PDB file of C-alpha atoms in Angstrom:
ATOM      1  CA  MET A 294      -7.242   1.203  25.250  1.00 83.00           C
ATOM      2  CA  LEU A 295      -7.236   2.668  21.751  1.00 91.00           C
ATOM      3  CA  SER A 296      -3.975   3.838  20.214  1.00 92.00           C
ATOM      4  CA  LEU A 297      -4.516   6.944  18.093  1.00 95.00           C
ATOM      5  CA  SER A 298      -1.181   6.436  16.330  1.00 94.00           C
ATOM      6  CA  VAL A 299      -2.111   2.872  15.280  1.00 94.00           C
ATOM      7  CA  ILE A 300      -5.562   4.058  14.164  1.00 96.00           C
ATOM      8  CA  ALA A 301      -3.975   6.860  12.105  1.00 95.00           C
ATOM      9  CA  VAL A 302      -1.389   4.582  10.427  1.00 94.00           C
ATOM     10  CA  VAL A 303      -3.961   1.896   9.633  1.00 94.00           C
ATOM     11  CA  PHE A 304      -6.451   4.486   8.375  1.00 96.00           C
ATOM     12  CA  GLY A 305      -3.853   5.987   6.021  1.00 93.00           C
ATOM     13  CA  VAL A 306      -2.637   2.663   4.646  1.00 92.00           C
ATOM     14  CA  ILE A 307      -6.115   1.213   4.107  1.00 93.00           C
ATOM     15  CA  PHE A 308      -7.509   4.471   2.714  1.00 92.00           C
ATOM     16  CA  LEU A 309      -4.751   4.767   0.110  1.00 87.00           C
ATOM     17  CA  ALA A 310      -4.889   1.083  -0.825  1.00 85.00           C
ATOM     18  CA  GLU A 311      -8.679   1.086  -1.229  1.00 86.00           C
ATOM     19  CA  LEU A 312      -8.935   4.265  -3.335  1.00 79.00           C
ATOM     20  CA  PRO A 313      -7.876   2.661  -6.630  1.00 72.00           C
ATOM     21  CA  ASP A 314      -9.896  -0.499  -5.908  1.00 71.00           C
ATOM     22  CA  LYS A 315     -12.834  -1.593  -8.032  1.00 65.00           C
ATOM     23  CA  THR A 316     -15.207  -1.425  -5.063  1.00 69.00           C
ATOM     24  CA  ALA A 317     -14.810   2.358  -4.912  1.00 70.00           C
ATOM     25  CA  LEU A 318     -15.995   2.426  -8.532  1.00 66.00           C
ATOM     26  CA  ALA A 319     -18.866   0.070  -7.751  1.00 70.00           C
ATOM     27  CA  GLY A 320     -19.913   2.335  -4.871  1.00 74.00           C
ATOM     28  CA  LEU A 321     -19.751   5.306  -7.218  1.00 71.00           C
ATOM     29  CA  MET A 322     -21.991   3.542  -9.736  1.00 70.00           C
ATOM     30  CA  LEU A 323     -24.551   2.537  -7.098  1.00 76.00           C
ATOM     31  CA  GLY A 324     -24.421   6.010  -5.548  1.00 75.00           C
ATOM     32  CA  THR A 325     -25.285   7.653  -8.854  1.00 69.00           C
ATOM     33  CA  ARG A 326     -28.307   5.376  -9.394  1.00 73.00           C
ATOM     34  CA  TYR A 327     -29.772   5.092  -5.914  1.00 80.00           C
ATOM     35  CA  ARG A 328     -30.152   7.072  -2.715  1.00 83.00           C
ATOM     36  CA  ALA A 329     -26.575   7.490  -1.508  1.00 84.00           C
ATOM     37  CA  SER A 330     -27.375   7.015   2.179  1.00 88.00           C
ATOM     38  CA  TYR A 331     -28.988   3.629   1.470  1.00 91.00           C
ATOM     39  CA  VAL A 332     -25.983   2.506  -0.556  1.00 89.00           C
ATOM     40  CA  PHE A 333     -23.567   3.684   2.142  1.00 93.00           C
ATOM     41  CA  ALA A 334     -25.473   1.822   4.883  1.00 95.00           C
ATOM     42  CA  GLY A 335     -25.079  -1.482   3.046  1.00 94.00           C
ATOM     43  CA  VAL A 336     -21.482  -0.875   2.040  1.00 93.00           C
ATOM     44  CA  ALA A 337     -20.527   0.234   5.570  1.00 94.00           C
ATOM     45  CA  ALA A 338     -22.030  -2.913   7.104  1.00 96.00           C
ATOM     46  CA  ALA A 339     -20.150  -5.114   4.632  1.00 93.00           C
ATOM     47  CA  PHE A 340     -16.864  -3.413   5.487  1.00 94.00           C
ATOM     48  CA  VAL A 341     -17.421  -4.101   9.213  1.00 95.00           C
ATOM     49  CA  VAL A 342     -17.775  -7.834   8.429  1.00 94.00           C
ATOM     50  CA  HIS A 343     -14.759  -7.620   6.091  1.00 91.00           C
ATOM     51  CA  VAL A 344     -12.573  -6.074   8.824  1.00 94.00           C
ATOM     52  CA  ALA A 345     -13.792  -8.477  11.538  1.00 93.00           C
ATOM     53  CA  LEU A 346     -12.681 -11.441   9.412  1.00 90.00           C
ATOM     54  CA  ALA A 347      -9.304  -9.792   8.721  1.00 89.00           C
ATOM     55  CA  ILE A 348      -8.720  -9.003  12.404  1.00 90.00           C
ATOM     56  CA  ALA A 349      -9.511 -12.610  13.345  1.00 88.00           C
ATOM     57  CA  ALA A 350      -6.957 -13.854  10.790  1.00 82.00           C
ATOM     58  CA  GLY A 351      -4.364 -11.333  11.955  1.00 78.00           C
ATOM     59  CA  SER A 352      -4.914 -12.292  15.595  1.00 74.00           C
ATOM     60  CA  LEU A 353      -4.174 -15.922  14.708  1.00 75.00           C
ATOM     61  CA  LEU A 354      -0.868 -14.809  13.192  1.00 66.00           C
ATOM     62  CA  THR A 355       0.199 -13.366  16.551  1.00 66.00           C
ATOM     63  CA  LEU A 356       0.320 -16.906  17.964  1.00 71.00           C
ATOM     64  CA  LEU A 357       3.376 -17.634  15.794  1.00 71.00           C
ATOM     65  CA  PRO A 358       6.938 -16.582  16.751  1.00 76.00           C
ATOM     66  CA  HIS A 359       7.349 -12.800  16.418  1.00 68.00           C
ATOM     67  CA  ARG A 360      10.308 -12.914  13.983  1.00 78.00           C
ATOM     68  CA  TRP A 361       8.449 -15.256  11.652  1.00 79.00           C
ATOM     69  CA  VAL A 362       5.322 -13.128  11.737  1.00 68.00           C
ATOM     70  CA  GLN A 363       7.304  -9.950  10.961  1.00 72.00           C
ATOM     71  CA  GLY A 364       9.046 -11.682   8.064  1.00 79.00           C
ATOM     72  CA  VAL A 365       5.771 -12.947   6.600  1.00 73.00           C
ATOM     73  CA  VAL A 366       4.083  -9.564   7.150  1.00 67.00           C
ATOM     74  CA  GLY A 367       6.980  -7.789   5.436  1.00 75.00           C
ATOM     75  CA  LEU A 368       6.831 -10.103   2.442  1.00 78.00           C
ATOM     76  CA  LEU A 369       3.059  -9.726   2.209  1.00 69.00           C
ATOM     77  CA  PHE A 370       3.370  -5.929   2.255  1.00 67.00           C
ATOM     78  CA  LEU A 371       5.924  -6.165  -0.562  1.00 78.00           C
ATOM     79  CA  GLY A 372       3.511  -8.409  -2.449  1.00 75.00           C
ATOM     80  CA  GLY A 373       0.700  -5.912  -1.873  1.00 65.00           C
ATOM     81  CA  ALA A 374       2.862  -3.070  -3.184  1.00 72.00           C
ATOM     82  CA  ALA A 375       3.697  -5.143  -6.269  1.00 78.00           C
ATOM     83  CA  MET A 376       0.005  -5.938  -6.810  1.00 68.00           C
ATOM     84  CA  LEU A 377      -0.858  -2.241  -6.706  1.00 62.00           C
ATOM     85  CA  LEU A 378       1.944  -1.220  -9.041  1.00 75.00           C
ATOM     86  CA  PHE A 379       1.654  -3.994 -11.598  1.00 77.00           C
ATOM     87  CA  SER A 380      -2.056  -4.896 -11.683  1.00 64.00           C
ATOM     88  CA  LYS A 381      -4.216  -3.816 -14.552  1.00 59.00           C
ATOM     89  CA  GLY A 382      -7.292  -1.971 -13.240  1.00 53.00           C
ATOM     90  CA  ASP A 383     -10.757  -2.882 -14.385  1.00 47.00           C
ATOM     91  CA  ASP A 384     -12.131  -0.178 -16.652  1.00 43.00           C
ATOM     92  CA  GLU A 385     -15.689  -0.901 -15.678  1.00 41.00           C
ATOM     93  CA  GLU A 386     -17.485  -2.757 -12.951  1.00 42.00           C
ATOM     94  CA  THR A 387     -20.805  -4.385 -13.720  1.00 45.00           C
ATOM     95  CA  VAL A 388     -23.381  -4.105 -10.974  1.00 44.00           C
ATOM     96  CA  LYS A 389     -26.813  -5.691 -11.129  1.00 49.00           C
ATOM     97  CA  PRO A 390     -29.169  -2.978  -9.868  1.00 51.00           C
ATOM     98  CA  PRO A 391     -31.885  -3.761  -7.306  1.00 53.00           C
ATOM     99  CA  ALA A 392     -35.442  -3.990  -8.616  1.00 56.00           C
ATOM    100  CA  ASP A 393     -36.691  -1.078  -6.506  1.00 63.00           C
ATOM    101  CA  GLN A 394     -35.451   1.849  -4.438  1.00 80.00           C
ATOM    102  CA  SER A 395     -36.417   0.544  -0.968  1.00 87.00           C
ATOM    103  CA  PHE A 396     -33.815   0.816   1.789  1.00 91.00           C
ATOM    104  CA  TRP A 397     -33.461  -2.938   2.234  1.00 91.00           C
ATOM    105  CA  LYS A 398     -33.081  -3.668  -1.488  1.00 87.00           C
ATOM    106  CA  VAL A 399     -30.511  -0.920  -2.118  1.00 86.00           C
ATOM    107  CA  ALA A 400     -28.567  -1.474   1.130  1.00 90.00           C
ATOM    108  CA  GLY A 401     -28.681  -5.240   0.568  1.00 89.00           C
ATOM    109  CA  THR A 402     -27.272  -4.844  -2.935  1.00 84.00           C
ATOM    110  CA  GLY A 403     -24.438  -2.652  -1.644  1.00 86.00           C
ATOM    111  CA  PHE A 404     -23.754  -5.078   1.220  1.00 90.00           C
ATOM    112  CA  MET A 405     -23.599  -8.180  -0.986  1.00 86.00           C
ATOM    113  CA  LEU A 406     -21.549  -6.471  -3.674  1.00 80.00           C
ATOM    114  CA  ILE A 407     -18.858  -5.342  -1.235  1.00 82.00           C
ATOM    115  CA  LEU A 408     -18.910  -8.515   0.853  1.00 81.00           C
ATOM    116  CA  VAL A 409     -18.268 -10.701  -2.192  1.00 77.00           C
ATOM    117  CA  ALA A 410     -15.912  -8.317  -4.020  1.00 74.00           C
ATOM    118  CA  GLU A 411     -13.729  -7.620  -0.972  1.00 77.00           C
ATOM    119  CA  PHE A 412     -13.383 -11.193   0.315  1.00 74.00           C
ATOM    120  CA  GLY A 413      -9.664 -11.999   0.189  1.00 70.00           C
ATOM    121  CA  ASP A 414      -8.979  -8.545  -1.305  1.00 77.00           C
ATOM    122  CA  LEU A 415      -5.705  -6.686  -0.804  1.00 79.00           C
ATOM    123  CA  THR A 416      -7.127  -4.454   1.936  1.00 86.00           C
ATOM    124  CA  GLN A 417      -8.419  -7.474   3.860  1.00 85.00           C
ATOM    125  CA  ILE A 418      -4.969  -9.076   3.699  1.00 83.00           C
ATOM    126  CA  MET A 419      -3.356  -5.778   4.681  1.00 87.00           C
ATOM    127  CA  THR A 420      -5.720  -5.425   7.645  1.00 91.00           C
ATOM    128  CA  ALA A 421      -4.772  -8.918   8.831  1.00 88.00           C
ATOM    129  CA  ASN A 422      -1.087  -7.997   8.441  1.00 86.00           C
ATOM    130  CA  LEU A 423      -1.552  -4.785  10.397  1.00 90.00           C
ATOM    131  CA  ALA A 424      -3.419  -6.642  13.149  1.00 88.00           C
ATOM    132  CA  ALA A 425      -0.481  -9.049  13.425  1.00 84.00           C
ATOM    133  CA  ARG A 426       2.088  -6.255  13.270  1.00 84.00           C
ATOM    134  CA  TYR A 427       0.601  -4.015  15.953  1.00 87.00           C
ATOM    135  CA  ASP A 428      -1.024  -6.670  18.180  1.00 81.00           C
ATOM    136  CA  ASP A 429      -3.786  -4.124  18.903  1.00 90.00           C
ATOM    137  CA  PRO A 430      -6.853  -5.564  17.157  1.00 91.00           C
ATOM    138  CA  VAL A 431      -9.332  -2.919  18.307  1.00 94.00           C
ATOM    139  CA  SER A 432      -7.215   0.039  17.152  1.00 95.00           C
ATOM    140  CA  VAL A 433      -6.445  -1.706  13.849  1.00 95.00           C
ATOM    141  CA  ALA A 434     -10.144  -2.496  13.358  1.00 96.00           C
ATOM    142  CA  VAL A 435     -11.175   1.111  14.055  1.00 97.00           C
ATOM    143  CA  GLY A 436      -8.538   2.487  11.666  1.00 96.00           C
ATOM    144  CA  ALA A 437      -9.386  -0.030   8.928  1.00 96.00           C
ATOM    145  CA  VAL A 438     -13.162   0.472   9.184  1.00 96.00           C
ATOM    146  CA  LEU A 439     -12.794   4.260   9.159  1.00 97.00           C
ATOM    147  CA  GLY A 440     -10.424   4.085   6.159  1.00 95.00           C
ATOM    148  CA  LEU A 441     -12.786   1.834   4.219  1.00 94.00           C
ATOM    149  CA  TRP A 442     -15.808   3.953   5.142  1.00 94.00           C
ATOM    150  CA  ALA A 443     -13.998   7.112   4.064  1.00 93.00           C
ATOM    151  CA  VAL A 444     -13.238   5.645   0.638  1.00 89.00           C
ATOM    152  CA  ALA A 445     -16.803   4.356   0.326  1.00 90.00           C
ATOM    153  CA  ALA A 446     -18.182   7.784   1.227  1.00 90.00           C
ATOM    154  CA  LEU A 447     -15.893   9.448  -1.310  1.00 85.00           C
ATOM    155  CA  GLY A 448     -16.908   6.949  -3.975  1.00 81.00           C
ATOM    156  CA  ILE A 449     -20.604   7.118  -3.229  1.00 83.00           C
ATOM    157  CA  PHE A 450     -20.966  10.835  -2.467  1.00 79.00           C
ATOM    158  CA  GLY A 451     -18.201  12.508  -4.443  1.00 71.00           C
ATOM    159  CA  GLY A 452     -16.164  10.032  -6.438  1.00 57.00           C
ATOM    160  CA  ARG A 453     -16.537  11.726  -9.775  1.00 53.00           C
ATOM    161  CA  MET A 454     -15.002  14.964  -8.532  1.00 62.00           C
ATOM    162  CA  LEU A 455     -12.096  13.195  -6.765  1.00 57.00           C
ATOM    163  CA  MET A 456     -11.150  11.120  -9.792  1.00 57.00           C
ATOM    164  CA  LYS A 457     -11.132  14.268 -11.961  1.00 66.00           C
ATOM    165  CA  ARG A 458      -8.727  16.053  -9.601  1.00 75.00           C
ATOM    166  CA  VAL A 459      -6.372  13.301  -8.376  1.00 70.00           C
ATOM    167  CA  PRO A 460      -4.890  10.877 -10.897  1.00 73.00           C
ATOM    168  CA  LEU A 461      -5.537   7.257  -9.949  1.00 65.00           C
ATOM    169  CA  ALA A 462      -1.947   6.374 -10.879  1.00 74.00           C
ATOM    170  CA  LEU A 463      -0.626   8.828  -8.267  1.00 76.00           C
ATOM    171  CA  ILE A 464      -2.878   7.398  -5.553  1.00 64.00           C
ATOM    172  CA  THR A 465      -1.725   3.884  -6.451  1.00 67.00           C
ATOM    173  CA  LYS A 466       1.959   4.865  -6.307  1.00 77.00           C
ATOM    174  CA  ILE A 467       1.542   6.538  -2.907  1.00 73.00           C
ATOM    175  CA  ALA A 468      -0.233   3.466  -1.498  1.00 64.00           C
ATOM    176  CA  ALA A 469       2.487   1.172  -2.873  1.00 74.00           C
ATOM    177  CA  GLY A 470       5.183   3.417  -1.371  1.00 79.00           C
ATOM    178  CA  VAL A 471       3.563   3.272   2.064  1.00 70.00           C
ATOM    179  CA  MET A 472       3.416  -0.522   1.831  1.00 68.00           C
ATOM    180  CA  VAL A 473       7.111  -0.720   0.881  1.00 82.00           C
ATOM    181  CA  VAL A 474       7.989   1.360   3.956  1.00 80.00           C
ATOM    182  CA  LEU A 475       5.865  -0.900   6.186  1.00 71.00           C
ATOM    183  CA  ALA A 476       7.494  -3.949   4.586  1.00 77.00           C
ATOM    184  CA  ALA A 477      10.952  -2.539   5.331  1.00 84.00           C
ATOM    185  CA  PHE A 478      10.067  -1.975   9.005  1.00 78.00           C
ATOM    186  CA  SER A 479       8.607  -5.472   9.335  1.00 74.00           C
ATOM    187  CA  LEU A 480      11.575  -7.158   7.621  1.00 83.00           C
ATOM    188  CA  TYR A 481      14.001  -5.141   9.736  1.00 85.00           C
ATOM    189  CA  GLU A 482      12.230  -6.315  12.905  1.00 77.00           C
ATOM    190  CA  ALA A 483      12.296  -9.906  11.629  1.00 77.00           C
ATOM    191  CA  ILE A 484      16.047  -9.781  10.994  1.00 86.00           C
ATOM    192  CA  ALA A 485      17.070  -7.688  14.013  1.00 83.00           C
ATOM    193  CA  GLY A 486      14.445  -9.310  16.258  1.00 64.00           C
TER     194      GLY A 486
END
């Protein structure tokens, strides 16, 4: 059974963490050059694969003792917050455009770009952590996919307007703050456990 509270938490965390990511910028660039719906189809499919791999990794973590998992998850959330706060963002993302505008070429380019760029990315690690934390892989997967799709849609369909209105630094700080709170809960459970 799906947990709406887990879906909402995961959606919020993944959405905020993905907003300042380079893949949102890559989606924006592809969306300005090619039919947005084609780009979104490829990007959305790649994010489903991305989340499935993260959920599988997170489910393996649940086989370990609960206190250890919570401690590791807490430390990884702290590491994710530090990565967001202290990483230098890429000013530009280079994307090799497809040769033509056909659905399969454009969607395939979006799919491959996201699949490669997101492998081992912060949001994939966070999704695995959340899957281990909540032990509800379906709800975590739904929340993560919807969060990633929402960011992709914003980047592809309206990224320019969002970036003009909301400073990227503010989004990054909010995402890092949420991760610190999740880290505190996980570390508390590991110690009190």
